[in-house]
Amino acid sequence: MANIRLRFAPSPTGFLHIGNLRSALLGYLLAKSWGGKFILRIEDTDQKREVEGAVEKLLAILSWAGISFDEGPHLGGPCAPYTQTERLPLYQKHIQELLDKGAAYHCFCSAERLEKMRQEQTEKKLPPRYDRTCRDLSPEEVKAKIAAGEKYVIRQKMPLTGDVTVYDELRGEIKFPASDLEDHVLIKSDGIPTYQFAAIVDDHLMEISHVTRGDEWLPSYPKNILLYQAFGWTPPKYIHLPLILNKTGGKLSKRQGDVFVEDYRQKGYLPEAIINFSALLGWHSKDDQEIYTLAELEKVFDIKGLGASPAVFDLDKLDFYNGYYIRQKSVADLSQLCRPYLDAKVNDDQLDKAVTISQDRLKKLSDIKELTDFLFSDQLEYDSQLLIWKALSLDEVKNNLKEIEGLLASISAEFWTREMLEKTILEWIKANDKKVGDYLWPLRVSLTGLKNSPGPFEVAWALGKEQTQERIKLALTK
Ligand code: GLU
């Protein structure tokens, strides 16, 4: 395909919503699958919502996720500038064109008048909609009002009858009755364009071939198409990505859990997991494969796998992916990643050991703290009853621990490996016709103070000979 250009057009509001990451990812993958370009455009015309440093944060989290661009405010490119507030003269020029063509008009209605109008419409159970009072002002009236310094917005002139038919690549043809469309605002009273205007002008000027955006924008689509028609431009193709619902079928909201990618990053979700998970929110492969790295997705992604039905955000699934990618890491890499979640006093050797014994159990990096805290405590606190396995008496527990202590003393620090510990203890248990649980349970509890933990050999190895012996001694005094 020639000249494929897709864009991600976020508003810099502070954090990246997981739904927006999904939009960015699917746009990126489609661009890759067609050998096209992927462009970043910052839509910052709603300055009330703008947050200091938001663009830098946005770039940081996208790059963490592995999504890169060919053009954008940080890279430049043939369509620069890529930040909407730096493009204001372009919108001025284009709105003038629409005014000249009679496709847009000045509206001088005051905020109070509009508020009163809306109240009356609500009382009459009518949809709140601009009543088009200024639509038919004569050019002279408009001129006079502007000369008198009256404030105005500029509205799009919508057709009054008939249907507007649009085509979505995933849904096919959709008809919107013109009577449902409002003469909405294109330029606000401060001269700044709305999303509806700026996005269309930019998509055209940036030669965007395919618009990928969330399907909450579907109701805007007829307005957008009418603007293209008014300008006489050919619209790009539109792909409205399916809605993301929570598990109970509602909207993803902050109340039910994290919605920002930054929150997941902070909790220790890996970019590989977030990417794999997000790609499958609305896309599936021909063979229903579930595990994909970004590099693999770039190779196999295909628009045919995109559907229009809502995708479900299932946190258990994200945990599954995260656990999977955590287990794929080398101990050295995983240690680096886990470092921020542990105390500074934990040294590199301890960190590697902590990671080795908990890698299988980590769902997210931050779990390392809770899972391995026992390794670093100077004095384990636990109830001595926990040491008792099934029908053992306290005396038997003591006896068993003493026997183990003797056995362990015979292993030199140099041979203190998991394999050696396991072999020595299990062979002794077998040779003496003892029960495994009668020995391993008290040993494990004396080393961890916990009901659930990694196994005793791994823990003894991670603790080292000296600490292992100290902890058994301590248990014997309980
Ligand atoms: N600025 C819009 C948003 O952040 C972009 C929508 C679009 O992709 O056109 O949702």
PDB file of N, CA, C and O and ligand atoms in Angstrom, residues 7 9-11 20 41 43 195 199 211-213 216-217, ligand 1:
ATOM      1  N   ARG A   7      -1.677   7.773  12.971  1.00  0.00           N
ATOM      2  CA  ARG A   7      -1.209   8.671  14.030  1.00  0.00           C
ATOM      3  C   ARG A   7      -1.805   8.263  15.367  1.00  0.00           C
ATOM      4  O   ARG A   7      -2.851   7.624  15.460  1.00  0.00           O
ATOM      5  N   ALA A   9      -2.857  10.385  18.730  1.00  0.00           N
ATOM      6  CA  ALA A   9      -3.099  11.806  18.980  1.00  0.00           C
ATOM      7  C   ALA A   9      -3.609  12.061  20.398  1.00  0.00           C
ATOM      8  O   ALA A   9      -4.737  12.472  20.602  1.00  0.00           O
ATOM      9  N   PRO A  10      -2.774  11.800  21.387  1.00  0.00           N
ATOM     10  CA  PRO A  10      -3.243  11.933  22.762  1.00  0.00           C
ATOM     11  C   PRO A  10      -3.332  13.386  23.224  1.00  0.00           C
ATOM     12  O   PRO A  10      -2.653  14.258  22.683  1.00  0.00           O
ATOM     13  N   SER A  11      -4.182  13.598  24.207  1.00  0.00           N
ATOM     14  CA  SER A  11      -4.209  14.887  24.889  1.00  0.00           C
ATOM     15  C   SER A  11      -3.325  14.752  26.120  1.00  0.00           C
ATOM     16  O   SER A  11      -3.442  13.768  26.854  1.00  0.00           O
ATOM     17  N   ASN A  20      -5.929   4.215  25.973  1.00  0.00           N
ATOM     18  CA  ASN A  20      -5.165   5.000  25.002  1.00  0.00           C
ATOM     19  C   ASN A  20      -3.891   4.284  24.591  1.00  0.00           C
ATOM     20  O   ASN A  20      -3.452   4.388  23.452  1.00  0.00           O
ATOM     21  N   ARG A  41       1.003  13.032  17.495  1.00  0.00           N
ATOM     22  CA  ARG A  41       0.518  14.411  17.470  1.00  0.00           C
ATOM     23  C   ARG A  41      -0.048  14.733  18.855  1.00  0.00           C
ATOM     24  O   ARG A  41      -0.813  13.944  19.400  1.00  0.00           O
ATOM     25  N   GLU A  43      -2.456  16.678  21.119  1.00  0.00           N
ATOM     26  CA  GLU A  43      -3.704  17.446  21.011  1.00  0.00           C
ATOM     27  C   GLU A  43      -3.939  18.196  22.320  1.00  0.00           C
ATOM     28  O   GLU A  43      -4.608  17.709  23.230  1.00  0.00           O
ATOM     29  N   TYR A 195     -11.325  19.834  19.506  1.00  0.00           N
ATOM     30  CA  TYR A 195     -10.797  18.574  18.952  1.00  0.00           C
ATOM     31  C   TYR A 195     -11.399  18.325  17.570  1.00  0.00           C
ATOM     32  O   TYR A 195     -10.687  17.982  16.621  1.00  0.00           O
ATOM     33  N   ALA A 199      -8.459  18.182  14.824  1.00  0.00           N
ATOM     34  CA  ALA A 199      -8.063  16.821  14.443  1.00  0.00           C
ATOM     35  C   ALA A 199      -8.271  16.598  12.938  1.00  0.00           C
ATOM     36  O   ALA A 199      -7.433  15.967  12.282  1.00  0.00           O
ATOM     37  N   VAL A 211      -7.372   6.572  10.291  1.00  0.00           N
ATOM     38  CA  VAL A 211      -7.543   7.074  11.656  1.00  0.00           C
ATOM     39  C   VAL A 211      -7.933   5.898  12.544  1.00  0.00           C
ATOM     40  O   VAL A 211      -8.927   5.225  12.297  1.00  0.00           O
ATOM     41  N   THR A 212      -7.098   5.632  13.543  1.00  0.00           N
ATOM     42  CA  THR A 212      -7.475   4.620  14.544  1.00  0.00           C
ATOM     43  C   THR A 212      -7.772   5.369  15.826  1.00  0.00           C
ATOM     44  O   THR A 212      -6.940   6.158  16.292  1.00  0.00           O
ATOM     45  N   ARG A 213      -8.934   5.182  16.362  1.00  0.00           N
ATOM     46  CA  ARG A 213      -9.267   5.840  17.631  1.00  0.00           C
ATOM     47  C   ARG A 213     -10.338   5.017  18.335  1.00  0.00           C
ATOM     48  O   ARG A 213     -10.984   4.153  17.729  1.00  0.00           O
ATOM     49  N   GLU A 216     -15.476   5.425  21.349  1.00  0.00           N
ATOM     50  CA  GLU A 216     -16.255   6.505  21.970  1.00  0.00           C
ATOM     51  C   GLU A 216     -16.332   7.703  21.020  1.00  0.00           C
ATOM     52  O   GLU A 216     -17.138   8.602  21.205  1.00  0.00           O
ATOM     53  N   TRP A 217     -15.501   7.676  19.969  1.00  0.00           N
ATOM     54  CA  TRP A 217     -15.523   8.770  18.985  1.00  0.00           C
ATOM     55  C   TRP A 217     -16.455   8.508  17.816  1.00  0.00           C
ATOM     56  O   TRP A 217     -16.605   9.356  16.936  1.00  0.00           O
TER      57      TRP A 217
HETATM   58  N1  GLU B   1      -7.117  13.693  21.577  1.00  0.00           N
HETATM   59  C1  GLU B   1      -8.055  12.627  21.441  1.00  0.00           C
HETATM   60  C2  GLU B   1      -7.954  11.746  22.682  1.00  0.00           C
HETATM   61  O1  GLU B   1      -7.006  11.863  23.415  1.00  0.00           O
HETATM   62  C3  GLU B   1      -7.701  11.834  20.219  1.00  0.00           C
HETATM   63  C4  GLU B   1      -8.764  11.039  19.615  1.00  0.00           C
HETATM   64  C5  GLU B   1      -8.293  10.615  18.222  1.00  0.00           C
HETATM   65  O2  GLU B   1      -7.440   9.745  18.138  1.00  0.00           O
HETATM   66  O3  GLU B   1      -8.739  11.195  17.244  1.00  0.00           O
HETATM   67  O4  GLU B   1      -8.812  10.940  22.942  1.00  0.00           O
END
